[in-house]
Coordinates of C-alpha atoms in Angstrom, one line a residue:
M6 CA -69.8 -40.1 -18.2
A7 CA -73.3 -40.4 -16.8
K8 CA -72.9 -44.2 -16.5
L9 CA -69.6 -43.7 -14.6
L10 CA -71.3 -41.3 -12.1
V11 CA -74.1 -43.8 -11.6
K12 CA -71.6 -46.6 -10.9
L13 CA -69.7 -44.5 -8.4
Q14 CA -73.0 -43.5 -6.7
R15 CA -74.0 -47.2 -6.3
Y16 CA -70.5 -48.2 -5.2
F17 CA -70.4 -45.6 -2.4
R18 CA -73.9 -46.5 -1.3
R19 CA -72.6 -50.0 -0.7
K20 CA -69.4 -48.7 0.9
P21 CA -70.2 -45.6 2.9
V22 CA -67.2 -45.8 5.1
R23 CA -64.9 -45.5 2.1
F24 CA -66.8 -42.5 0.9
F25 CA -66.4 -40.6 4.2
T26 CA -62.7 -41.6 4.3
L27 CA -62.1 -40.1 0.9
L28 CA -64.0 -37.0 1.8
A29 CA -62.0 -36.5 5.0
L30 CA -58.7 -37.0 3.0
Y31 CA -59.9 -34.4 0.5
L32 CA -60.7 -31.8 3.2
A33 CA -57.4 -32.5 5.0
A34 CA -55.4 -32.0 1.7
G35 CA -57.3 -28.8 1.0
S36 CA -56.5 -27.5 4.5
L37 CA -52.8 -28.2 4.1
V38 CA -52.7 -26.3 0.8
F39 CA -54.5 -23.4 2.4
L40 CA -52.1 -23.3 5.4
H41 CA -49.0 -23.5 3.1
S42 CA -50.2 -20.6 1.0
G43 CA -50.9 -18.6 4.2
F44 CA -47.3 -19.0 5.4
A45 CA -45.6 -18.6 2.0
G46 CA -44.7 -15.0 2.8
E47 CA -45.3 -11.9 5.0
P48 CA -48.1 -9.6 4.1
T49 CA -47.1 -6.6 2.1
V50 CA -48.1 -3.1 2.8
T51 CA -49.6 -1.4 -0.3
G52 CA -50.3 2.2 -0.8
T53 CA -49.6 5.1 1.5
Q54 CA -51.4 6.6 4.4
R55 CA -54.7 8.2 3.5
G56 CA -54.8 11.9 3.0
P57 CA -56.3 14.3 5.5
G58 CA -59.7 14.0 4.0
A59 CA -60.2 10.5 5.3
G60 CA -60.0 11.4 8.9
E61 CA -61.0 14.9 9.0
G62 CA -63.8 16.3 11.1
P63 CA -65.0 19.6 12.4
G64 CA -63.1 21.3 15.1
L65 CA -65.9 21.3 17.6
P66 CA -66.7 24.3 19.7
Y67 CA -67.0 23.7 23.4
L68 CA -69.9 21.4 24.2
G69 CA -70.7 21.1 20.5
V70 CA -70.2 17.4 20.7
M71 CA -73.5 17.2 22.6
Q72 CA -75.2 17.5 19.3
L73 CA -73.5 14.4 17.8
S74 CA -75.6 11.4 17.2
R75 CA -74.8 8.1 19.0
G76 CA -74.7 6.1 15.9
F77 CA -71.1 5.0 16.7
K78 CA -72.0 2.6 19.5
A79 CA -70.6 -0.9 19.1
A80 CA -70.8 -3.9 21.3
A81 CA -67.6 -5.4 22.7
T82 CA -67.2 -7.9 19.9
M83 CA -64.5 -10.6 19.5
P84 CA -61.5 -9.4 17.7
D85 CA -61.4 -9.9 13.9
G86 CA -59.7 -12.9 12.6
G87 CA -56.7 -13.1 10.4
R88 CA -53.1 -14.3 10.6
R89 CA -50.5 -11.9 12.0
H90 CA -46.9 -12.2 11.2
G91 CA -44.5 -10.7 13.8
P92 CA -41.3 -9.2 12.6
W93 CA -39.1 -10.8 15.2
F94 CA -37.4 -14.2 14.7
K95 CA -34.3 -15.9 16.1
S96 CA -31.6 -17.7 14.1
A97 CA -28.9 -19.9 15.5
S98 CA -26.5 -19.1 12.7
K99 CA -25.7 -15.9 10.7
E100 CA -25.6 -16.1 6.9
P101 CA -22.1 -16.0 5.5
A102 CA -23.3 -14.2 2.4
E103 CA -24.5 -11.3 4.5
R104 CA -21.4 -11.3 6.6
A105 CA -19.4 -10.8 3.4
K106 CA -21.2 -7.6 2.7
A107 CA -19.8 -6.0 5.9
G108 CA -17.0 -4.4 3.9
E109 CA -19.4 -2.4 1.8
Y110 CA -20.0 -0.1 4.8
G111 CA -16.4 0.5 5.9
S112 CA -16.5 4.2 4.8
N113 CA -19.7 5.1 6.8
R114 CA -18.3 6.2 10.1
S115 CA -19.0 10.0 9.6
R116 CA -22.4 9.2 8.2
A117 CA -23.1 7.0 11.2
L118 CA -22.0 9.5 13.8
R119 CA -24.2 12.2 12.2
A120 CA -27.1 9.8 12.1
R121 CA -26.6 8.9 15.8
S122 CA -26.4 12.5 16.8
G123 CA -29.6 13.3 15.0
H124 CA -31.4 10.3 16.3
E125 CA -30.5 11.1 19.9
K126 CA -31.9 14.6 19.6
E127 CA -35.0 13.3 17.9
E128 CA -35.8 10.5 20.3
D129 CA -34.2 11.7 23.6
R130 CA -34.3 8.2 24.9
A131 CA -30.7 6.9 25.0
R132 CA -27.0 7.9 24.9
Y133 CA -24.6 6.2 22.5
I134 CA -21.6 5.0 24.4
G135 CA -19.5 3.3 21.7
C136 CA -18.5 0.3 19.6
Y137 CA -17.7 -2.9 21.5
V138 CA -16.3 -6.3 20.8
D139 CA -18.8 -9.2 20.9
N140 CA -18.2 -12.9 21.0
T141 CA -20.7 -15.5 19.9
R142 CA -19.5 -17.9 22.7
R143 CA -19.6 -15.3 25.5
R144 CA -21.9 -12.3 24.7
T145 CA -21.1 -8.8 25.7
L146 CA -24.8 -8.1 26.6
R147 CA -26.3 -11.2 28.2
G148 CA -30.0 -10.4 28.4
V149 CA -32.7 -11.1 25.9
S150 CA -32.0 -10.8 22.1
F151 CA -34.0 -10.2 19.0
F152 CA -33.2 -10.6 15.3
D153 CA -34.8 -9.0 12.3
Y154 CA -33.0 -9.2 9.0
K155 CA -35.5 -7.0 7.2
K156 CA -36.7 -4.2 9.5
M157 CA -34.2 -3.7 12.4
T158 CA -33.9 0.0 13.6
V159 CA -32.1 1.7 16.5
F160 CA -35.5 2.7 17.8
R161 CA -36.9 -0.8 17.8
C162 CA -33.9 -2.3 19.6
Q163 CA -33.9 0.5 22.3
D164 CA -37.7 0.1 22.7
N165 CA -37.5 -3.6 23.2
C166 CA -34.7 -3.4 25.8
A167 CA -36.3 -0.5 27.6
E168 CA -39.6 -2.4 27.8
R169 CA -37.9 -5.2 29.6
G170 CA -36.1 -2.9 32.0
Y171 CA -32.5 -3.3 30.7
L172 CA -30.0 -0.5 31.0
Y173 CA -28.1 -1.2 27.7
A174 CA -29.2 -1.9 24.1
G175 CA -26.7 -3.1 21.5
L176 CA -27.0 -3.6 17.8
E177 CA -24.9 -6.0 15.7
F178 CA -24.6 -7.0 12.1
G179 CA -27.3 -4.6 11.0
A180 CA -30.1 -6.8 12.2
E181 CA -29.5 -8.1 15.7
C182 CA -30.5 -6.6 19.0
Y183 CA -29.0 -7.5 22.4
C184 CA -30.0 -6.3 25.9
G185 CA -28.2 -6.3 29.1
H186 CA -27.5 -4.8 32.5
K187 CA -23.8 -4.5 32.1
I188 CA -21.1 -4.5 29.4
Q189 CA -18.7 -7.3 29.7
A190 CA -16.2 -6.6 26.9
S191 CA -13.7 -4.1 25.7
N192 CA -14.1 -1.2 23.3
A193 CA -13.5 -1.5 19.6
S194 CA -12.6 1.1 17.0
E195 CA -15.6 3.1 15.8
S196 CA -14.7 2.2 12.2
E197 CA -15.4 -1.5 13.0
C198 CA -19.1 -0.7 13.7
N199 CA -19.8 -0.1 10.0
M200 CA -23.1 -1.9 9.0
A201 CA -26.2 0.1 8.3
C202 CA -29.4 -1.0 10.0
K203 CA -31.7 -3.2 7.8
G204 CA -34.7 -1.0 8.6
E205 CA -33.0 2.4 8.3
R206 CA -29.9 2.9 6.2
S207 CA -29.2 6.3 7.8
N208 CA -28.2 4.7 11.1
I209 CA -25.4 2.2 12.0
C210 CA -26.3 -1.1 13.8
G211 CA -22.9 -2.5 14.7
G212 CA -20.7 -4.7 12.5
V213 CA -19.3 -8.2 12.3
N214 CA -19.0 -9.3 15.9
R215 CA -19.2 -5.6 16.9
L216 CA -21.9 -4.0 18.9
S217 CA -23.1 -0.4 18.8
I218 CA -24.2 0.1 22.4
Y219 CA -26.6 2.7 23.9
R220 CA -27.3 3.4 27.5
L221 CA -31.1 3.8 28.0
E222 CA -31.3 7.0 30.0
L223 CA -35.1 7.1 30.2
A224 CA -35.8 3.5 31.2
Q225 CA -38.7 3.5 33.7
E226 CA -37.2 2.4 37.0
S227 CA -40.4 0.7 38.1
A228 CA -40.2 -1.6 35.1
R229 CA -36.4 -2.3 35.2
R230 CA -35.5 -6.0 35.4
Y231 CA -32.5 -7.9 36.6
G232 CA -33.1 -11.3 35.1
S233 CA -36.5 -12.4 36.3
A234 CA -36.6 -9.9 39.1
I235 CA -38.2 -6.4 38.8
F236 CA -36.3 -3.5 40.2
R237 CA -38.5 -1.5 42.7
G238 CA -36.0 1.1 43.8
C239 CA -33.8 2.4 46.7
F240 CA -35.6 2.8 50.1
R241 CA -34.7 3.9 53.5
R242 CA -34.3 1.2 56.1
P243 CA -37.7 0.7 57.8
D244 CA -38.3 0.9 61.5
N245 CA -38.7 -2.5 63.1
I246 CA -36.8 -4.1 60.1
S247 CA -36.9 -7.5 61.7
I248 CA -40.8 -7.4 61.5
A249 CA -41.0 -5.6 58.1
L250 CA -38.5 -7.9 56.5
P251 CA -38.4 -11.0 58.7
I252 CA -36.1 -13.3 56.8
S253 CA -32.4 -12.3 56.5
Q254 CA -29.1 -13.9 55.6
I255 CA -25.5 -12.5 55.8
M256 CA -23.7 -12.9 52.4
L257 CA -20.1 -11.9 52.4
N258 CA -19.9 -12.5 48.6
M259 CA -23.2 -10.6 48.0
S260 CA -24.7 -10.1 44.5
V261 CA -28.2 -9.3 43.2
D262 CA -28.6 -12.8 41.9
K263 CA -27.7 -14.4 45.2
C264 CA -30.1 -12.3 47.2
V265 CA -33.0 -12.7 44.7
D266 CA -32.4 -16.5 44.6
F267 CA -32.4 -16.7 48.4
C268 CA -35.7 -14.8 48.8
T269 CA -37.2 -16.8 45.9
E270 CA -36.3 -20.0 47.6
K271 CA -37.8 -18.8 50.8
E272 CA -41.0 -17.9 48.8
Y273 CA -41.0 -14.1 49.5
P274 CA -41.9 -11.5 46.8
L275 CA -39.5 -8.9 48.0
S276 CA -35.7 -9.1 48.0
A277 CA -33.8 -6.3 49.8
L278 CA -30.1 -5.8 49.6
A279 CA -28.5 -4.0 52.5
G280 CA -24.7 -4.2 52.0
T281 CA -23.7 -7.7 53.0
A282 CA -27.2 -8.6 54.4
C283 CA -30.0 -10.0 52.2
R284 CA -33.6 -9.5 53.6
C285 CA -36.9 -10.9 52.4
G286 CA -40.5 -10.0 53.0
F287 CA -43.8 -8.6 51.8
P288 CA -44.9 -5.0 51.1
T289 CA -46.8 -4.0 54.2
T290 CA -47.8 -0.8 56.1
L291 CA -44.3 -1.0 57.7
F292 CA -42.6 -1.1 54.3
T293 CA -44.9 0.3 51.7
L294 CA -42.4 1.0 48.9
H295 CA -44.1 4.4 48.3
E296 CA -41.3 6.7 49.3
R297 CA -38.3 6.1 47.1
E298 CA -34.9 7.6 47.7
D299 CA -32.2 8.7 45.3
E300 CA -30.4 5.7 43.9
Q301 CA -27.0 7.2 44.6
L302 CA -27.7 6.5 48.3
C303 CA -27.8 2.8 47.5
A304 CA -24.8 2.9 45.1
Q305 CA -22.4 0.7 47.1
K306 CA -20.7 -2.0 45.0
C307 CA -21.5 -5.6 45.7
A308 CA -18.8 -7.7 47.2
G309 CA -19.4 -10.5 44.8
E310 CA -20.0 -8.5 41.6
E311 CA -18.2 -5.2 41.0
F312 CA -20.7 -4.0 38.3
E313 CA -23.7 -4.1 40.6
S314 CA -25.0 -2.1 43.6
C315 CA -26.0 -3.8 46.8
G316 CA -27.3 -1.0 49.0
T317 CA -26.1 -0.1 52.5
A318 CA -27.2 -0.8 56.0
E319 CA -29.4 2.3 56.0
Y320 CA -30.6 2.3 52.3
L321 CA -31.9 -0.9 50.8
L322 CA -32.0 -1.8 47.2
V323 CA -35.2 -3.7 46.6
Y324 CA -36.2 -6.2 43.9
Q325 CA -39.5 -8.0 43.3
T326 CA -39.0 -11.7 42.8
Q327 CA -41.1 -14.1 40.7
V328 CA -42.9 -15.4 43.9
Q329 CA -46.5 -14.5 43.7
D330 CA -48.0 -12.5 46.6
N331 CA -51.1 -14.6 47.4
R332 CA -52.6 -12.2 49.9
C333 CA -54.8 -10.7 47.2
M334 CA -55.3 -13.6 44.8
D335 CA -58.4 -15.2 46.2
R336 CA -61.6 -14.2 44.3
R337 CA -65.2 -15.3 44.5
F338 CA -68.8 -14.3 43.7
L339 CA -70.7 -12.1 46.1
P340 CA -72.3 -14.2 48.9
T341 CA -75.6 -12.4 48.5
R342 CA -77.3 -10.7 45.6
A343 CA -76.1 -7.1 45.2
K344 CA -78.8 -4.5 45.9
Q345 CA -77.3 -2.0 43.4
L346 CA -75.8 -2.4 39.9
V347 CA -72.5 -0.5 39.6
A348 CA -71.1 0.1 36.1
L349 CA -67.4 0.2 35.3
A350 CA -67.9 2.4 32.2
S351 CA -65.3 3.3 29.7
F352 CA -64.7 4.0 26.0
P353 CA -63.1 0.9 24.4
G354 CA -59.3 1.0 24.7
A355 CA -59.4 3.0 28.0
G356 CA -58.1 0.2 30.2
N357 CA -61.4 -1.4 31.4
T358 CA -59.9 -4.9 31.5
W359 CA -57.0 -3.7 33.5
A360 CA -59.3 -1.8 35.9
R361 CA -61.4 -5.0 36.4
H362 CA -58.2 -6.9 37.2
L363 CA -57.3 -4.3 39.9
I364 CA -60.8 -4.3 41.4
E365 CA -61.0 -8.1 41.6
L366 CA -57.6 -8.2 43.4
A367 CA -58.5 -5.3 45.7
T368 CA -62.0 -6.6 46.7
G369 CA -61.7 -10.4 46.3
F370 CA -64.9 -10.4 44.2
Y371 CA -65.4 -11.1 40.5
T372 CA -66.5 -8.4 38.1
G373 CA -69.2 -8.9 35.5
S374 CA -69.7 -7.7 31.9
Y375 CA -72.5 -6.3 29.8
Y376 CA -71.1 -8.6 27.1
F377 CA -69.4 -12.0 26.9
D378 CA -65.8 -12.4 25.9
G379 CA -64.5 -16.0 25.9
S380 CA -60.9 -15.0 26.0
L381 CA -61.4 -13.0 29.1
Y382 CA -63.3 -15.8 30.8
N383 CA -60.4 -18.2 30.0
K384 CA -58.0 -15.8 31.5
G385 CA -59.8 -15.9 34.9
F386 CA -62.6 -13.3 34.7
K387 CA -65.2 -15.8 35.8
G388 CA -67.9 -13.2 36.1
E389 CA -67.8 -12.9 32.3
R390 CA -70.4 -15.7 31.9
D391 CA -72.9 -14.3 34.4
H392 CA -75.8 -12.2 33.1
W393 CA -75.0 -8.6 33.9
R394 CA -78.1 -8.3 36.1
S395 CA -77.3 -11.5 38.1
G396 CA -76.2 -9.5 41.1
R397 CA -73.3 -11.9 41.8
T398 CA -70.5 -9.5 40.7
I399 CA -69.1 -6.4 42.3
C400 CA -69.4 -4.2 39.2
I401 CA -70.2 -4.6 35.5
K402 CA -68.0 -3.6 32.6
T403 CA -69.8 -1.6 29.9
H404 CA -68.9 0.5 26.9
E405 CA -72.5 1.6 26.3
S406 CA -73.4 5.3 26.2
G407 CA -77.1 5.6 25.5
Q408 CA -79.5 7.1 28.0
K409 CA -81.5 3.9 28.5
E410 CA -78.4 1.8 29.1
I411 CA -76.9 4.3 31.5
E412 CA -80.0 4.7 33.6
S413 CA -80.0 0.9 34.1
F414 CA -77.2 1.4 36.6
D415 CA -77.4 2.8 40.1
S416 CA -73.9 4.2 40.1
A417 CA -70.8 4.1 38.0
I418 CA -67.0 4.3 37.9
L419 CA -66.2 6.3 34.7
L420 CA -62.8 5.5 33.4
I421 CA -61.4 8.2 31.0
R422 CA -58.2 7.8 29.0
N423 CA -56.3 10.1 26.6
P424 CA -58.2 9.7 23.3
Y425 CA -54.9 9.4 21.3
K426 CA -53.9 6.4 23.4
A427 CA -57.4 4.9 23.7
L428 CA -58.0 5.0 19.9
M429 CA -54.8 3.3 19.2
A430 CA -55.3 0.7 21.9
E431 CA -58.8 -0.1 20.6
F432 CA -57.6 -0.3 17.0
N433 CA -54.9 -2.8 18.1
R434 CA -57.5 -4.9 19.9
K435 CA -59.9 -4.8 17.0
Y436 CA -57.3 -6.0 14.5
G437 CA -54.9 -7.9 16.8
G438 CA -56.7 -9.1 19.9
H439 CA -56.4 -8.1 23.6
I440 CA -52.6 -8.2 23.7
G441 CA -51.9 -8.2 20.0
F442 CA -51.2 -5.4 17.5
A443 CA -52.8 -4.3 14.2
A444 CA -50.7 -5.0 11.1
H445 CA -48.9 -2.1 9.4
A446 CA -51.3 -2.7 6.4
H447 CA -54.2 -1.7 8.6
W448 CA -52.5 1.5 9.9
K449 CA -51.4 2.5 6.4
G450 CA -54.7 1.5 4.7
K451 CA -58.2 2.8 4.8
E452 CA -59.1 1.1 8.1
W453 CA -57.3 3.6 10.4
P454 CA -58.7 6.9 8.9
E455 CA -62.2 5.4 8.9
F456 CA -61.8 4.1 12.5
V457 CA -60.7 7.5 13.7
A458 CA -63.5 9.3 11.9
N459 CA -66.1 7.0 13.5
Y460 CA -64.6 6.4 17.0
A461 CA -63.2 9.8 17.9
P462 CA -66.7 11.4 18.3
W463 CA -67.8 8.4 20.3
W464 CA -64.9 9.0 22.8
A465 CA -66.5 12.4 23.6
T466 CA -70.2 11.4 23.6
H467 CA -69.4 8.4 25.8
T468 CA -68.1 10.7 28.6
L469 CA -70.7 13.4 28.1
D470 CA -73.6 10.9 28.2
W471 CA -72.4 9.3 31.5
L472 CA -71.9 12.8 33.1
R473 CA -75.4 13.7 31.9
Y474 CA -77.5 10.6 32.6
G475 CA -75.4 8.8 35.3
K476 CA -77.0 8.8 38.8
K477 CA -73.8 8.7 40.8
V478 CA -70.6 8.8 38.8
L479 CA -67.0 8.6 40.1
V480 CA -64.6 9.9 37.4
V481 CA -61.2 8.2 37.3
H482 CA -58.5 9.1 34.8
F483 CA -56.5 6.2 33.4
E484 CA -53.3 8.2 33.7
D485 CA -54.0 9.0 37.3
L486 CA -54.6 5.3 38.0
K487 CA -51.2 4.4 36.5
R488 CA -49.4 7.2 38.3
D489 CA -51.0 6.8 41.8
L490 CA -52.6 3.4 41.8
F491 CA -52.9 3.1 45.6
V492 CA -54.9 6.3 46.1
Q493 CA -57.1 5.9 43.0
L494 CA -57.9 2.3 43.8
Q495 CA -59.0 3.3 47.3
R496 CA -61.5 5.7 45.7
M497 CA -62.8 3.1 43.3
V498 CA -63.2 0.4 46.1
G499 CA -64.9 3.0 48.3
L500 CA -67.6 3.6 45.7
L501 CA -68.2 -0.2 45.6
G502 CA -68.9 -0.2 49.4
I503 CA -65.9 -2.5 50.2
S504 CA -63.4 -1.8 52.9
A505 CA -60.2 -3.3 51.5
C506 CA -57.3 -3.5 54.0
E507 CA -54.2 -1.6 53.2
D508 CA -52.0 -4.7 53.0
R509 CA -54.3 -6.1 50.4
L510 CA -54.0 -2.9 48.3
L511 CA -50.2 -3.1 48.7
C512 CA -50.4 -6.6 47.4
V513 CA -52.3 -5.4 44.3
E514 CA -49.5 -2.9 43.5
G515 CA -47.1 -5.8 43.2
Q516 CA -49.5 -7.8 40.9
K517 CA -50.9 -4.8 39.0
D518 CA -50.1 -5.8 35.4
G519 CA -52.2 -8.9 35.0
N520 CA -52.4 -10.9 31.7
F521 CA -53.5 -8.1 29.3
K522 CA -50.5 -5.8 29.0
R523 CA -49.2 -5.3 25.5
S524 CA -45.4 -5.6 25.2
G525 CA -43.3 -3.0 23.3
L526 CA -42.4 -5.4 20.5
R527 CA -44.5 -3.8 17.8
K528 CA -45.0 -0.2 18.9
L529 CA -45.4 2.2 15.9
E530 CA -42.3 4.1 15.0
Y531 CA -44.3 7.0 13.6
D532 CA -47.3 9.2 14.6
P533 CA -50.4 7.7 12.8
Y534 CA -52.5 10.9 13.4
T535 CA -52.7 13.4 10.6
P536 CA -52.9 17.2 11.4
E537 CA -56.6 17.0 10.5
M538 CA -57.2 14.1 12.9
R539 CA -55.4 16.0 15.7
K540 CA -57.4 19.1 15.1
M541 CA -60.6 17.1 15.3
I542 CA -59.6 15.2 18.4
S543 CA -58.3 18.4 20.2
G544 CA -61.8 19.8 19.8
Y545 CA -63.3 16.8 21.5
I546 CA -60.8 17.0 24.3
K547 CA -61.7 20.6 24.9
T548 CA -65.4 19.7 25.0
V549 CA -64.9 16.9 27.6
D550 CA -62.6 19.2 29.6
T551 CA -65.2 21.9 29.8
A552 CA -68.0 19.4 30.7
L553 CA -65.9 18.0 33.6
K554 CA -65.2 21.5 34.9
L555 CA -68.8 22.5 34.7
R556 CA -69.5 19.7 37.2
N557 CA -66.8 21.0 39.6
L558 CA -64.5 18.1 38.6
S559 CA -60.9 18.4 37.6
G560 CA -60.5 18.7 33.9
V561 CA -58.6 16.3 31.7
P562 CA -54.9 15.6 32.7
D563 CA -52.3 18.0 31.3
D564 CA -50.6 15.3 29.2
Y565 CA -53.6 15.3 26.8
Y566 CA -52.1 18.5 25.5
P567 CA -50.4 19.6 23.4
R568 CA -50.7 17.4 20.4

């Protein structure tokens, strides 16, 4: 054996190229085996959610959190690695074997109706309108579709369609979800929608070529879509309409598609339907889109499409096209070194990246960071590479909360978010990346209770430290920024010493989402917080609320309570 090894050693010394070739082939083969094993199946969730003891903490008295140590600080690190398997997949064909099982559920009508009634009361998000015929060649709902032959539920389908702004959600074959703006088929007998959902046997998800259709009553109008266009609402005709919406076209066969396509071709971000007239333009001080009217005032049927509304001469139905409003897209570094360092401070998961996006669009200057995140730099946050003291950026992102770090800044925008939402957002980022989601195994395992026990106190100490040691602090609540972006952004830009014109801020409203908004594809269908966790977090909320009021600031928003 020793002689053989010596011979091989001498051989490879004379032929080094062959040695490295064999080594490369060996490594490549090992990599392929590793990848194959990784994709062999989906990760399984073992165990159950930890008991109360894992996440429990004291119900703090008011201001008691001041005594907490700051051992919970953590830098904004890159998200943990690991492969994530999403539940959604598409299939061009449907398995005959599963189709054959449809008859097994023929006697489930009464059970399905009871389940639907209970689900509507529980979720209060949609109204069941009936069973409808579907055709694989010409779909009844012609928007996006998702299949999940293992975990489909009514909630999941409704959530996905609502997230994309559709009015209807339909479930078919127990595992398929279809979205649409209108129903283009006839009713079928309720007994023909007879297949239980793959993810919840207590509910019915259509049948063979049959759709169980829900109307999404609580879809957010600002997010409703019609194809690629975003529905903005019904608005009164502006004064000087020829200036506010300068491009127009009479369309006797008017439809939403035709007007949106016309304005897209003319490269305008707004498409306004006024009966038989299609108008295009930008949001400006003449047409701000801030004062919405009742949609019924715009409910005049389109001449070219009876299922759609096309507005009237006095009330315009407005859509936002896919054309980018470039009036606020230019960004650069500060021309001269900043005299003061302004922090954009927040607890992780409180929307700091989104706030940076808004500030950059509103001011035209890059924001910096106390850390470095390559994924943010690659997405356009060019100030990410600069040292935070460089003075070339308009403000600096930070999650720090120690006295020394806070006193390094001359002023700060303190962004506060509901801790229940912030903790879940940061947990998703930690285990799934900036726009990804933590796996169910993480939520159900020991990671989530440990995370809450460590991070919930930090949520409180972060705010308290900035209020205590910050030199000039402007408090902005994430919920207020979402609800009234224009006013809150004006406050933030004012602290930065920049006078942003109103048209630029209106442009920001149209581009507000940016590249770091999570979709609704994998929202949790249950509350991950135990009663003990909620008791602990409620104590921290009361502590922060009291601290804000002691400084003559408004307390936390009402939607932090009750939990």
